[in-house]
Coordinates of C-alpha atoms and ligand atoms in Angstrom, one line a residue:
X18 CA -18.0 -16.2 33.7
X19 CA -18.5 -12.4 32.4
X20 CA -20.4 -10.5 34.6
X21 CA -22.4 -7.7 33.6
X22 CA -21.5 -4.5 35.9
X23 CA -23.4 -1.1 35.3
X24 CA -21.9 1.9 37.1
X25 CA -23.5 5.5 36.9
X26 CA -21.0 8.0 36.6
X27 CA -18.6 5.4 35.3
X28 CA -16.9 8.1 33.2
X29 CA -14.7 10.2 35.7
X30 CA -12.9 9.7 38.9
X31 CA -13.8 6.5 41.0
X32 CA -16.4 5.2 38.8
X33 CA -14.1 5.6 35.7
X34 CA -11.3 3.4 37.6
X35 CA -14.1 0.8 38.4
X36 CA -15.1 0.5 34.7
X37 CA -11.3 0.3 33.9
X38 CA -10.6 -2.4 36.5
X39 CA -14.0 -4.8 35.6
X40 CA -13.8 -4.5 32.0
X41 CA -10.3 -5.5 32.1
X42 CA -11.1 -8.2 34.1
X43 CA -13.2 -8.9 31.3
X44 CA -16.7 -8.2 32.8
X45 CA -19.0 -6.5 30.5
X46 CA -19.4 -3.0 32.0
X47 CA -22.1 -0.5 31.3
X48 CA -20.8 3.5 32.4
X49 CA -23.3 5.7 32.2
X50 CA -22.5 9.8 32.1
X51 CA -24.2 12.8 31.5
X52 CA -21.6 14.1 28.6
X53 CA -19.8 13.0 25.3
X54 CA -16.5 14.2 26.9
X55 CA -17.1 11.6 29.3
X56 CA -17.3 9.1 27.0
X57 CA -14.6 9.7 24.8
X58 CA -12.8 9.5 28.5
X59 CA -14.1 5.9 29.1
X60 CA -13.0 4.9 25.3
X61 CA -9.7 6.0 25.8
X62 CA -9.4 4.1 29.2
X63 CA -11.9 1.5 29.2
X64 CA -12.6 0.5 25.5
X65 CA -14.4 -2.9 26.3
X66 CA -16.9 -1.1 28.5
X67 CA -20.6 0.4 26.9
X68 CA -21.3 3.7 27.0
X69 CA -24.7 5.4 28.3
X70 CA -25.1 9.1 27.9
X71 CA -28.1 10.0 29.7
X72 CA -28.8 12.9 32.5
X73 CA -29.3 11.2 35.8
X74 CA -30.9 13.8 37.6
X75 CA -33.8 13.4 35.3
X76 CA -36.5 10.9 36.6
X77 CA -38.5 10.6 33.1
X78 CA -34.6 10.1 31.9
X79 CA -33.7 7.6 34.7
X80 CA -37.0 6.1 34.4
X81 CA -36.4 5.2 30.7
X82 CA -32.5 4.1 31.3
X83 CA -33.9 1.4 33.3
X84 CA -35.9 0.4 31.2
X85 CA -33.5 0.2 28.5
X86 CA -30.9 -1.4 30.6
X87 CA -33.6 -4.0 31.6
X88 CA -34.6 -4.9 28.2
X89 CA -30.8 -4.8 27.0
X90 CA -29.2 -6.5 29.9
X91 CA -31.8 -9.6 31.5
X92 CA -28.7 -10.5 33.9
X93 CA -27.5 -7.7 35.9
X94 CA -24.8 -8.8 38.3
X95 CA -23.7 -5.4 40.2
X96 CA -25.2 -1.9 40.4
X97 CA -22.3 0.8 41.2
X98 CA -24.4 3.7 41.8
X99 CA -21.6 6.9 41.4
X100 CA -22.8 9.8 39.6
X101 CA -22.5 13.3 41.9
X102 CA -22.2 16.8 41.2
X103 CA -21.2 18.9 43.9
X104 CA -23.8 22.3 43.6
X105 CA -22.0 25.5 45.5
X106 CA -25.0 27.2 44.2
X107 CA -28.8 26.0 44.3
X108 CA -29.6 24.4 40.9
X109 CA -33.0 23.3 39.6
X110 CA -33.3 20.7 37.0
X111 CA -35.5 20.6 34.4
X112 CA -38.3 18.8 36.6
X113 CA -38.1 21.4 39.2
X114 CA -36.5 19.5 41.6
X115 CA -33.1 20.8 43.6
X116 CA -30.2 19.4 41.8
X117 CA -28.0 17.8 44.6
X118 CA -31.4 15.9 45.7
X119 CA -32.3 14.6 42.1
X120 CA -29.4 13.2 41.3
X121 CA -27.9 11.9 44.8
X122 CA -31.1 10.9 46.2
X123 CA -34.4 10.0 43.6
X124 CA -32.0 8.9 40.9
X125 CA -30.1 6.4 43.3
X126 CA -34.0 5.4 44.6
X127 CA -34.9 4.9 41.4
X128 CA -31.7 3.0 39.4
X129 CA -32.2 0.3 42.3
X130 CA -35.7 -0.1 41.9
X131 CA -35.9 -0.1 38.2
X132 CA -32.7 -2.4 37.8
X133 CA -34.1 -5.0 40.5
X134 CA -35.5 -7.3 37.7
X135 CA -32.3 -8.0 36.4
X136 CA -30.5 -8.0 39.6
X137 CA -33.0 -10.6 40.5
X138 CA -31.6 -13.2 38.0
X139 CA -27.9 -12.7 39.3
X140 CA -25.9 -15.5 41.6
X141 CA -24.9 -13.0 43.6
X142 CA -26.7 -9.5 43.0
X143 CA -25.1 -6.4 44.7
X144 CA -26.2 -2.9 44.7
X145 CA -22.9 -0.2 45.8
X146 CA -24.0 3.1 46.9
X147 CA -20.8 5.4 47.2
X148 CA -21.6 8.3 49.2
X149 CA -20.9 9.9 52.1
X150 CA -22.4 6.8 54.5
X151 CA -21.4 7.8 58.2
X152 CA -21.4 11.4 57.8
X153 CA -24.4 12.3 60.1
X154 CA -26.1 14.0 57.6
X155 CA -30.1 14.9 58.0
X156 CA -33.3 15.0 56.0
X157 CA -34.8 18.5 56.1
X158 CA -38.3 17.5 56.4
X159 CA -39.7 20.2 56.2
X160 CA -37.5 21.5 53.1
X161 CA -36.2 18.8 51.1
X162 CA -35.5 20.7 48.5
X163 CA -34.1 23.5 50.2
X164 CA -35.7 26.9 48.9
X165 CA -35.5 28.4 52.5
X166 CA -31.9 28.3 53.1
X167 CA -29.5 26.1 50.5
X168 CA -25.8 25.5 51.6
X169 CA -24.5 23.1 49.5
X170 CA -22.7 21.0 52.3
X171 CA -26.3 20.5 53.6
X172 CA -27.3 19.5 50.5
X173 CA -24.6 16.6 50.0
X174 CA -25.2 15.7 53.7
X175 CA -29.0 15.1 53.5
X176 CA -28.0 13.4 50.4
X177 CA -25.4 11.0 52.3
X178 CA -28.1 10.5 55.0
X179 CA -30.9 9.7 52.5
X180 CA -28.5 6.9 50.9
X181 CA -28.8 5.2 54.9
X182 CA -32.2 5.6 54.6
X183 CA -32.5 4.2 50.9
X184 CA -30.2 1.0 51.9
X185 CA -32.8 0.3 55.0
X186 CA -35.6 0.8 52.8
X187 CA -34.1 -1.5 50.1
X188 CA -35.8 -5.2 51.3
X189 CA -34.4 -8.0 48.9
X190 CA -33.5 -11.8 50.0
X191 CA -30.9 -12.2 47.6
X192 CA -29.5 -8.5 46.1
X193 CA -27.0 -6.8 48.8
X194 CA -27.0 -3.4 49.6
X195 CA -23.3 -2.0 50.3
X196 CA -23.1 1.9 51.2
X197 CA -19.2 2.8 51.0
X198 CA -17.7 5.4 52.0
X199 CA -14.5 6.0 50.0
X200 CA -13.7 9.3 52.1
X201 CA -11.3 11.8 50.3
X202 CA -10.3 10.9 46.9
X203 CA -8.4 13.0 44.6
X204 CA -10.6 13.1 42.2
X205 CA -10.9 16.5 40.8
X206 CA -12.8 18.2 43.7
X207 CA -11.7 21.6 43.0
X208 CA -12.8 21.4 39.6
X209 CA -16.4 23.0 40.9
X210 CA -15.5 25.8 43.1
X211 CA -14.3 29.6 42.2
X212 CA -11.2 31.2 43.4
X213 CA -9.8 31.3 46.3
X214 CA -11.4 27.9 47.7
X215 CA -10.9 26.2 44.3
X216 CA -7.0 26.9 45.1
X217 CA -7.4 25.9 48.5
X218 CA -9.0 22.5 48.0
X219 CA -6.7 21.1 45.2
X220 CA -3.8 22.1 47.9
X221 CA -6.1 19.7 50.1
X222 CA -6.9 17.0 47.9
X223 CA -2.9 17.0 46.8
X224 CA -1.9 16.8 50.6
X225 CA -4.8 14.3 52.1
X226 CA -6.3 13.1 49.4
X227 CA -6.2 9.3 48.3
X228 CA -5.3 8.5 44.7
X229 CA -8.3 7.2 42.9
X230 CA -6.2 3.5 42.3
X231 CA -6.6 3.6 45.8
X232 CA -10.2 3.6 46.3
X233 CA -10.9 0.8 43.7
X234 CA -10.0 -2.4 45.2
X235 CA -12.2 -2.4 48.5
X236 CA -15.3 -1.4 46.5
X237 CA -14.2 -4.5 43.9
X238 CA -14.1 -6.6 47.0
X239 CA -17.9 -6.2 47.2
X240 CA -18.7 -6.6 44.2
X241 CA -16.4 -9.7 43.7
X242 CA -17.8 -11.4 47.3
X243 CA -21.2 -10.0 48.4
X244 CA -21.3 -9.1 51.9
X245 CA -23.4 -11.6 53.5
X246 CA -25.6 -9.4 55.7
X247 CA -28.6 -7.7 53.9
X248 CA -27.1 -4.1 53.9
X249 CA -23.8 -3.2 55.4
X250 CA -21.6 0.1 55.1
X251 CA -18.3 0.8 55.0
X252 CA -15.7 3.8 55.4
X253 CA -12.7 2.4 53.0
X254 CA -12.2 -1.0 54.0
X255 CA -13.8 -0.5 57.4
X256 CA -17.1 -1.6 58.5
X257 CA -19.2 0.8 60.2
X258 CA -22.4 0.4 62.4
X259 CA -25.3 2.1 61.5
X260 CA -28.1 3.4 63.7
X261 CA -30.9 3.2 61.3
X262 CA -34.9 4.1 61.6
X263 CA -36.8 1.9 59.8
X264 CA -40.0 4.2 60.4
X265 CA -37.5 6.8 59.1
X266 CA -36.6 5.2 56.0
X267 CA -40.1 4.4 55.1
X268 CA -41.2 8.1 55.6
X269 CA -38.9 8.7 52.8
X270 CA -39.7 6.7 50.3
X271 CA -42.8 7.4 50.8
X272 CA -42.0 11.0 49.9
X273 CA -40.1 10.0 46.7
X274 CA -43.5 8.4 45.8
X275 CA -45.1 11.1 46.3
X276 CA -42.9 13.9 44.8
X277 CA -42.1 11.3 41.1
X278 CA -45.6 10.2 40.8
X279 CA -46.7 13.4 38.5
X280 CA -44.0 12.2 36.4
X281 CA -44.1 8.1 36.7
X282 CA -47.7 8.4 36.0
X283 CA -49.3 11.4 34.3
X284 CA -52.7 11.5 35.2
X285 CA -54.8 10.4 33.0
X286 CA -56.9 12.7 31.0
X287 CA -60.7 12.8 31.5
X288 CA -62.6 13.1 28.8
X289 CA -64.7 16.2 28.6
X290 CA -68.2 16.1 29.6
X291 CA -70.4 15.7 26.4
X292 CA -73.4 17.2 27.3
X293 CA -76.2 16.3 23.9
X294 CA -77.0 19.6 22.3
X295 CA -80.3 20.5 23.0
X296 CA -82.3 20.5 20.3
X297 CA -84.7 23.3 19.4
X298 CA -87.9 22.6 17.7
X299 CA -87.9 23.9 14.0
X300 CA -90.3 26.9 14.4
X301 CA -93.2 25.9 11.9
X302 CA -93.7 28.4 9.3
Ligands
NAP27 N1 -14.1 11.8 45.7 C1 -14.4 11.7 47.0 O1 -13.5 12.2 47.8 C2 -15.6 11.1 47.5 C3 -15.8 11.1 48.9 C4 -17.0 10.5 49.4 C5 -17.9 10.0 48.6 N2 -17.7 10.0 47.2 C6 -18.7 9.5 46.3 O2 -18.1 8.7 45.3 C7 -18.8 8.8 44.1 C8 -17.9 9.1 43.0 O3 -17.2 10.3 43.3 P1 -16.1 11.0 42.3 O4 -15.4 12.0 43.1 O5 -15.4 9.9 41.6 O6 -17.0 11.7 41.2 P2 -16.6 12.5 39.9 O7 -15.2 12.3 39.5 O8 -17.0 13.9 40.1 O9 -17.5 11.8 38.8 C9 -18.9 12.0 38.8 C10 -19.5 11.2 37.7 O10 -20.9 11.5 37.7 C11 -21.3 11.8 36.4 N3 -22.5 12.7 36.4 C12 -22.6 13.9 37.0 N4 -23.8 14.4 36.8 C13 -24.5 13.5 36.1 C14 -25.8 13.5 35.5 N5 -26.7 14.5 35.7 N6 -26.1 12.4 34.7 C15 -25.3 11.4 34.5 N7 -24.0 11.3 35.1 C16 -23.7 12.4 35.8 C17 -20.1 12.4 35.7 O11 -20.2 12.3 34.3 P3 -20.6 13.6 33.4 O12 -19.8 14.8 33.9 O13 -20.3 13.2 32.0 O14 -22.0 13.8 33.6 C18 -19.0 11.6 36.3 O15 -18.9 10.4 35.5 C19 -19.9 9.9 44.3 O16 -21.1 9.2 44.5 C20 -19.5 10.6 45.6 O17 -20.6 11.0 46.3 C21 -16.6 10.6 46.7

């Protein structure tokens, strides 16, 4: 039976090779990038698959994918969540919010949420969460979006850490929650970074880096057979334990409440006070 599979960032590196894989499997896939180059990528390497351009670290634009992707697709059978940017420098998108943390933490938070419907009327509904599971990573409290100090390594860490967090805090009986870790995959890592440490990684990624075909078929192993357990995580094809806070993860998503409300719901415009003119007697002549 076709499944249909939507992957965010399905148009480069791992998520590309997972659209490629399912669609010629002959799953229905849905890859959903920021840019037209992307896409013309996933034509030229995935033509059964759907393409979605829409910027993922927007939450009005998230916000409306899901809704699209709801009314287009009832059945949803796996959620590959894989868009990332790697940010050497502090970005803002247009929301305000620090790049790295839109689109790695609230976008992820919200794609699961909003897709649940259709998850819901799966056989065996599965949501993948590739990051950085395992890398003891921390929320900055106190500066999630880090205007005091931003290091981009922090940024991507409190991001892998939130992902724990967002699995724990993701209660379903029947959709799965797998965090994988697909460590170092050669997939273009340098491509961000300026001279000399753009040099220096692709020396590292062509040295210890795994090839991207190499990363696909543990992640298609969860989406082919569901873990059992509620949420589980992986490093490659290796189960890992995690210590989880449940108080912890509930803190958080009650921030990401907090911080999207202005935009999930606009408050509502009061009407202005009519106060009745006051009516001066005509002056008799
Ligand atoms: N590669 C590794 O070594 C490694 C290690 C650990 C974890 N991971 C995780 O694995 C996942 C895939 O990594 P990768 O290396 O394969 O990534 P990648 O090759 O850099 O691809 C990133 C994808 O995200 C999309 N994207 C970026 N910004 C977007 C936006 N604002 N809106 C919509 N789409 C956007 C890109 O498409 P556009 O450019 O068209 O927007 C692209 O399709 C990531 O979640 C990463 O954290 C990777």
């Amino acid at each position: 039976m076709e499944r249909t599979i939507v992957i965010t960032g399905g148009t480069s590196g791992i998520g590309l090779a997972l659209a490629r894989h399912h669609s010629e499997r002959g799953d229905h896939v849905v890859a959903v990038g920021s840019s037209q180059t992307g896409g013309r990528r996933l034509r030229a390497q995935a033509p059964r698959a759907r393409f979605v351009q829409a910027d993922l670290s927007s939450v009005a634009r998230t916000t409306e994918l899901t809704e699209r992707l709801t009314a287009d697709h009832p059945t949803i059978d796996a959620l590959v969540m894989a868009a990332f940017r790697y940010n050497p420098a502090r970005v803002l998108t247009s929301e305000g919010f620090e790049h790295t943390f839109a689109l790695y933490v609230l976008n992820r938070w919200l794609m699961a949420s909003g897709l649940r419907p259709s998850l819901d009327r799966a056989a065996a509904p599965v949501i993948v969460n590739l990051c950085g599971v395992g890398q003891g990573g921390r929320i900055h409290w106190d500066d999630l979006q880090l205007e005091r100090r931003y290091r981009a390594l922090d940024a991507t860490r409190q991001g892998a850490r939130a992902a724990e967090l967002l699995g724990a805090g993701y209660r379903s009986e029947r959709i799965r929650y797998v965090l994988h870790n697909p460590v170092f995959v050669d997939t273009g890592l340098h491509e961000p970074f300026r001279q000399p440490v753009r040099g220096l990684v692709r020396v590292a990624a062509a040295l210890f880096a795994q090839p991207v075909g190499r990363a696909v078929p543990p992640i298609t192993a969860h989406i082919d057979r569901p873990p059992a357990a509620p949420l589980t995580a992986w490093r490659k094809a290796r189960p890992l334990t995690l210590a989880i806070d449940a108080q912890e993860a509930a803190r958080l998503d009650d921030r990401l409440r907090t911080l999207t409300s202005p935009i999930l719901t606009p408050p509502t415009l009061t009407p202005p006070t009519l106060t009745p003119p006051t009516l001066t007697p005509p002056t008799p002549a």
